Amino acid sequence: KAGVTQTPRYLIKTRGQQVTLSCSPISGHRSVSWYQQTPGQGLQFLFEYFSETQRNKGNFPGRFSGRQFSNSRSEMNVSTLELGDSALYLCASSTFDPDAHEQYFGPGTRLTVT
Amino acid sequence: SQQGEEDPQALSIQEGENATMNCSYKTSINNLQWYRQNSGRGLVHLILIRSNEREKHSGRLRVTLDTSKKSSSLLITASRAADTASYFCATDSGGYQKVTFGTGTKLQVIP
């Protein structure tokens, strides 16, 4: 099975711009979660989608949004970028068995905001 | 916010030695998982232990869970240079609750 893929792998944006990141989960996985990883804050949960519905949400401002399509692919969008949004954005997919939350991560998108 | 805190934050050992890292968490859990992350890349799932289990093995990995102390430990035996990575614990409360990651332990194995 192909693993989780994320595009693009690297991105440089300017403050005030917006960005869209994409994630394709493992075939058959219906749950997709997004995380932001920075040296200062560690791994922070952004949101989780299951069957096109946002099931959980972390403590991030409304500038961060996401969606999931019927084929389980997911996108996240960050509007009005700030310098502090520079981070590694990780996507993870799972079958979302409520009894076992094993997640499979993609390689991440490295976003740099200048 | 972080549910888990790993200890130590960083660990440096010689190849062949054992490495032990600990994770403490705050609220009741359903499962606890350990993940590995090589520098700046995605996380790789290592092992999952359920709240009703006390110990689990996978190859050179041994995980223990003490729910009364709200803590877990990961032991890597006979470490190799390839084990150099950051290790994270992750917890969930069951059902459809999100998975929350700890702060991580950075392990360096010196050849």
XYZ file of C-alpha atoms in Angstrom:
225
model
C 0.000 0.000 0.000
C 1.214 3.480 -0.723
C 1.863 5.608 2.339
C 0.463 8.980 3.260
C 1.539 11.627 0.782
C 1.705 15.347 1.372
C 2.186 18.101 -1.158
C 4.049 20.289 -1.476
C 7.025 19.177 0.609
C 8.471 22.679 0.965
C 6.854 26.060 0.692
C 8.002 29.624 1.187
C 5.353 32.291 1.599
C 5.219 35.934 2.597
C 3.363 37.344 5.575
C -0.273 38.071 4.738
C -0.516 35.458 2.019
C -2.553 32.309 2.252
C -1.514 28.706 1.686
C -3.191 25.378 0.973
C -1.578 22.080 1.883
C -2.740 18.717 0.622
C -2.765 15.244 2.126
C -3.659 11.917 0.551
C -4.260 9.199 3.145
C -3.513 5.519 2.872
C -6.123 3.784 0.754
C -9.026 2.697 2.947
C -8.256 5.158 5.739
C -11.139 7.519 6.357
C -9.682 9.610 9.158
C -7.167 12.371 8.517
C -5.553 14.471 11.239
C -3.346 17.527 10.904
C -0.574 18.616 13.265
C 1.720 21.603 13.467
C 5.219 20.961 14.732
C 7.550 23.732 15.866
C 10.692 23.622 18.014
C 9.036 25.760 20.690
C 5.546 24.226 20.893
C 6.198 20.654 19.809
C 3.435 18.701 18.086
C 0.156 20.550 18.273
C -3.110 19.024 17.074
C -4.939 21.143 14.488
C -7.993 19.157 13.470
C -9.259 15.746 12.465
C -11.664 14.794 9.711
C -13.658 11.638 9.296
C -15.964 10.994 6.370
C -15.814 14.658 5.303
C -16.811 15.905 8.783
C -14.555 17.705 11.211
C -14.666 15.522 14.297
C -12.082 17.207 16.533
C -10.445 20.597 16.576
C -7.407 21.940 18.382
C -6.814 25.392 19.832
C -5.839 27.300 16.736
C -7.281 30.554 15.410
C -9.883 30.588 12.662
C -7.168 31.379 10.106
C -6.519 27.646 10.125
C -9.167 25.628 8.353
C -9.454 22.309 6.631
C -11.712 20.053 4.684
C -11.953 16.496 3.539
C -13.220 15.229 0.233
C -15.311 12.170 -0.543
C -12.164 10.228 -1.502
C -10.752 11.007 1.991
C -8.092 13.355 0.643
C -7.760 16.396 2.846
C -6.581 19.957 2.536
C -5.721 22.521 5.140
C -5.656 26.229 4.534
C -3.955 28.992 6.455
C -5.004 32.518 5.619
C -3.219 35.779 6.436
C 0.050 34.038 7.209
C 2.132 35.177 10.164
C 5.811 34.575 10.841
C 4.832 32.244 13.683
C 3.078 29.929 11.234
C 6.462 28.721 10.010
C 6.454 25.051 10.937
C 6.393 21.466 9.764
C 2.792 20.517 9.030
C 2.128 16.835 9.397
C -0.823 14.874 8.188
C -1.732 11.461 9.573
C -4.329 8.961 8.481
C -5.943 6.098 10.330
C -8.831 3.720 10.041
C -10.186 5.430 13.143
C -11.058 2.285 14.928
C -12.359 3.900 18.152
C -10.471 1.281 20.095
C -7.021 1.768 18.539
C -5.838 5.121 17.313
C -2.696 4.076 15.471
C -1.796 6.808 13.011
C 0.292 6.767 9.867
C 2.129 9.976 9.138
C 3.160 11.611 5.917
C 6.599 13.222 5.459
C 5.223 16.678 6.195
C 5.170 20.041 4.478
C 7.825 22.486 5.647
C 6.280 25.976 5.534
C 8.487 29.026 5.885
C 6.843 32.426 6.229
C 9.061 35.431 5.538
C -1.592 21.704 25.054
C 0.535 18.627 25.714
C -0.999 15.676 27.526
C 2.314 13.849 27.875
C 5.682 14.935 29.139
C 8.700 12.890 28.187
C 11.729 12.528 30.353
C 14.565 13.020 29.726
C 14.315 15.697 27.047
C 17.571 14.444 25.550
C 19.615 11.291 25.964
C 23.008 10.356 24.577
C 24.306 6.780 24.806
C 26.881 4.500 23.204
C 25.870 1.946 20.610
C 24.985 -1.337 22.304
C 23.682 0.270 25.475
C 20.030 0.313 26.486
C 17.973 3.496 26.268
C 15.048 4.211 28.577
C 12.663 7.106 28.189
C 9.627 7.917 30.242
C 6.279 9.506 29.580
C 3.920 10.945 32.154
C 0.394 12.052 31.341
C -2.355 13.905 33.151
C -5.764 12.388 32.475
C -7.156 8.858 32.146
C -6.334 7.155 28.886
C -7.593 4.361 26.705
C -4.409 3.732 24.733
C -0.823 4.937 24.844
C 1.390 4.820 21.803
C 5.040 5.457 21.083
C 6.266 7.024 17.852
C 9.708 7.715 16.410
C 10.637 10.724 14.300
C 13.834 11.001 12.345
C 15.090 14.540 11.953
C 12.418 16.768 10.417
C 10.405 13.936 8.947
C 7.091 12.212 9.595
C 6.452 10.087 12.656
C 6.557 6.319 12.566
C 4.330 4.272 14.840
C 6.291 1.897 17.080
C 3.923 0.284 19.533
C 0.497 0.675 21.136
C -0.359 -0.419 24.650
C -3.898 -0.451 25.961
C -4.861 0.800 29.403
C -5.556 -2.743 30.628
C -2.072 -3.943 29.610
C 1.028 -3.551 31.754
C 3.832 -4.523 29.386
C 4.331 -5.067 25.689
C 7.271 -6.139 23.552
C 8.131 -5.607 19.934
C 11.579 -6.684 18.786
C 14.109 -4.624 20.770
C 11.356 -2.443 22.242
C 9.717 -2.939 25.603
C 6.930 -0.683 26.786
C 5.456 -0.614 30.260
C 2.371 1.197 31.446
C 1.446 2.116 35.015
C -1.994 3.688 34.978
C -1.937 4.298 38.738
C 1.099 6.550 38.273
C -0.073 7.803 34.874
C 3.257 6.913 33.337
C 4.835 4.762 30.676
C 8.371 3.854 29.757
C 9.983 2.815 26.498
C 13.110 0.667 26.650
C 15.235 0.163 23.550
C 17.722 -2.645 24.086
C 21.093 -3.007 22.338
C 20.752 0.397 20.697
C 22.084 1.109 17.217
C 23.143 4.333 15.534
C 19.994 4.032 13.407
C 17.899 4.439 16.577
C 19.003 8.086 16.726
C 15.714 9.990 16.550
C 13.103 11.758 18.655
C 10.607 9.563 20.466
C 7.097 10.688 21.363
C 4.381 9.182 23.462
C 0.785 9.773 22.430
C -2.393 9.197 24.371
C -6.106 9.053 23.677
C -9.148 8.799 25.908
C -10.970 6.333 23.710
C -13.968 6.696 21.459
C -13.492 9.422 18.906
C -11.266 11.626 21.053
C -8.148 13.081 19.513
C -4.661 11.703 19.998
C -2.408 14.024 22.010
C 1.375 13.904 21.740
C 3.977 14.491 24.387
C 6.998 16.744 24.221
C 9.424 14.088 22.989
C 12.812 12.669 23.968
C 15.723 13.248 21.616
C 17.908 10.144 21.560
C 21.429 10.141 20.176
C 23.212 6.811 19.797
C 26.938 7.249 19.302
C 28.642 4.601 17.127
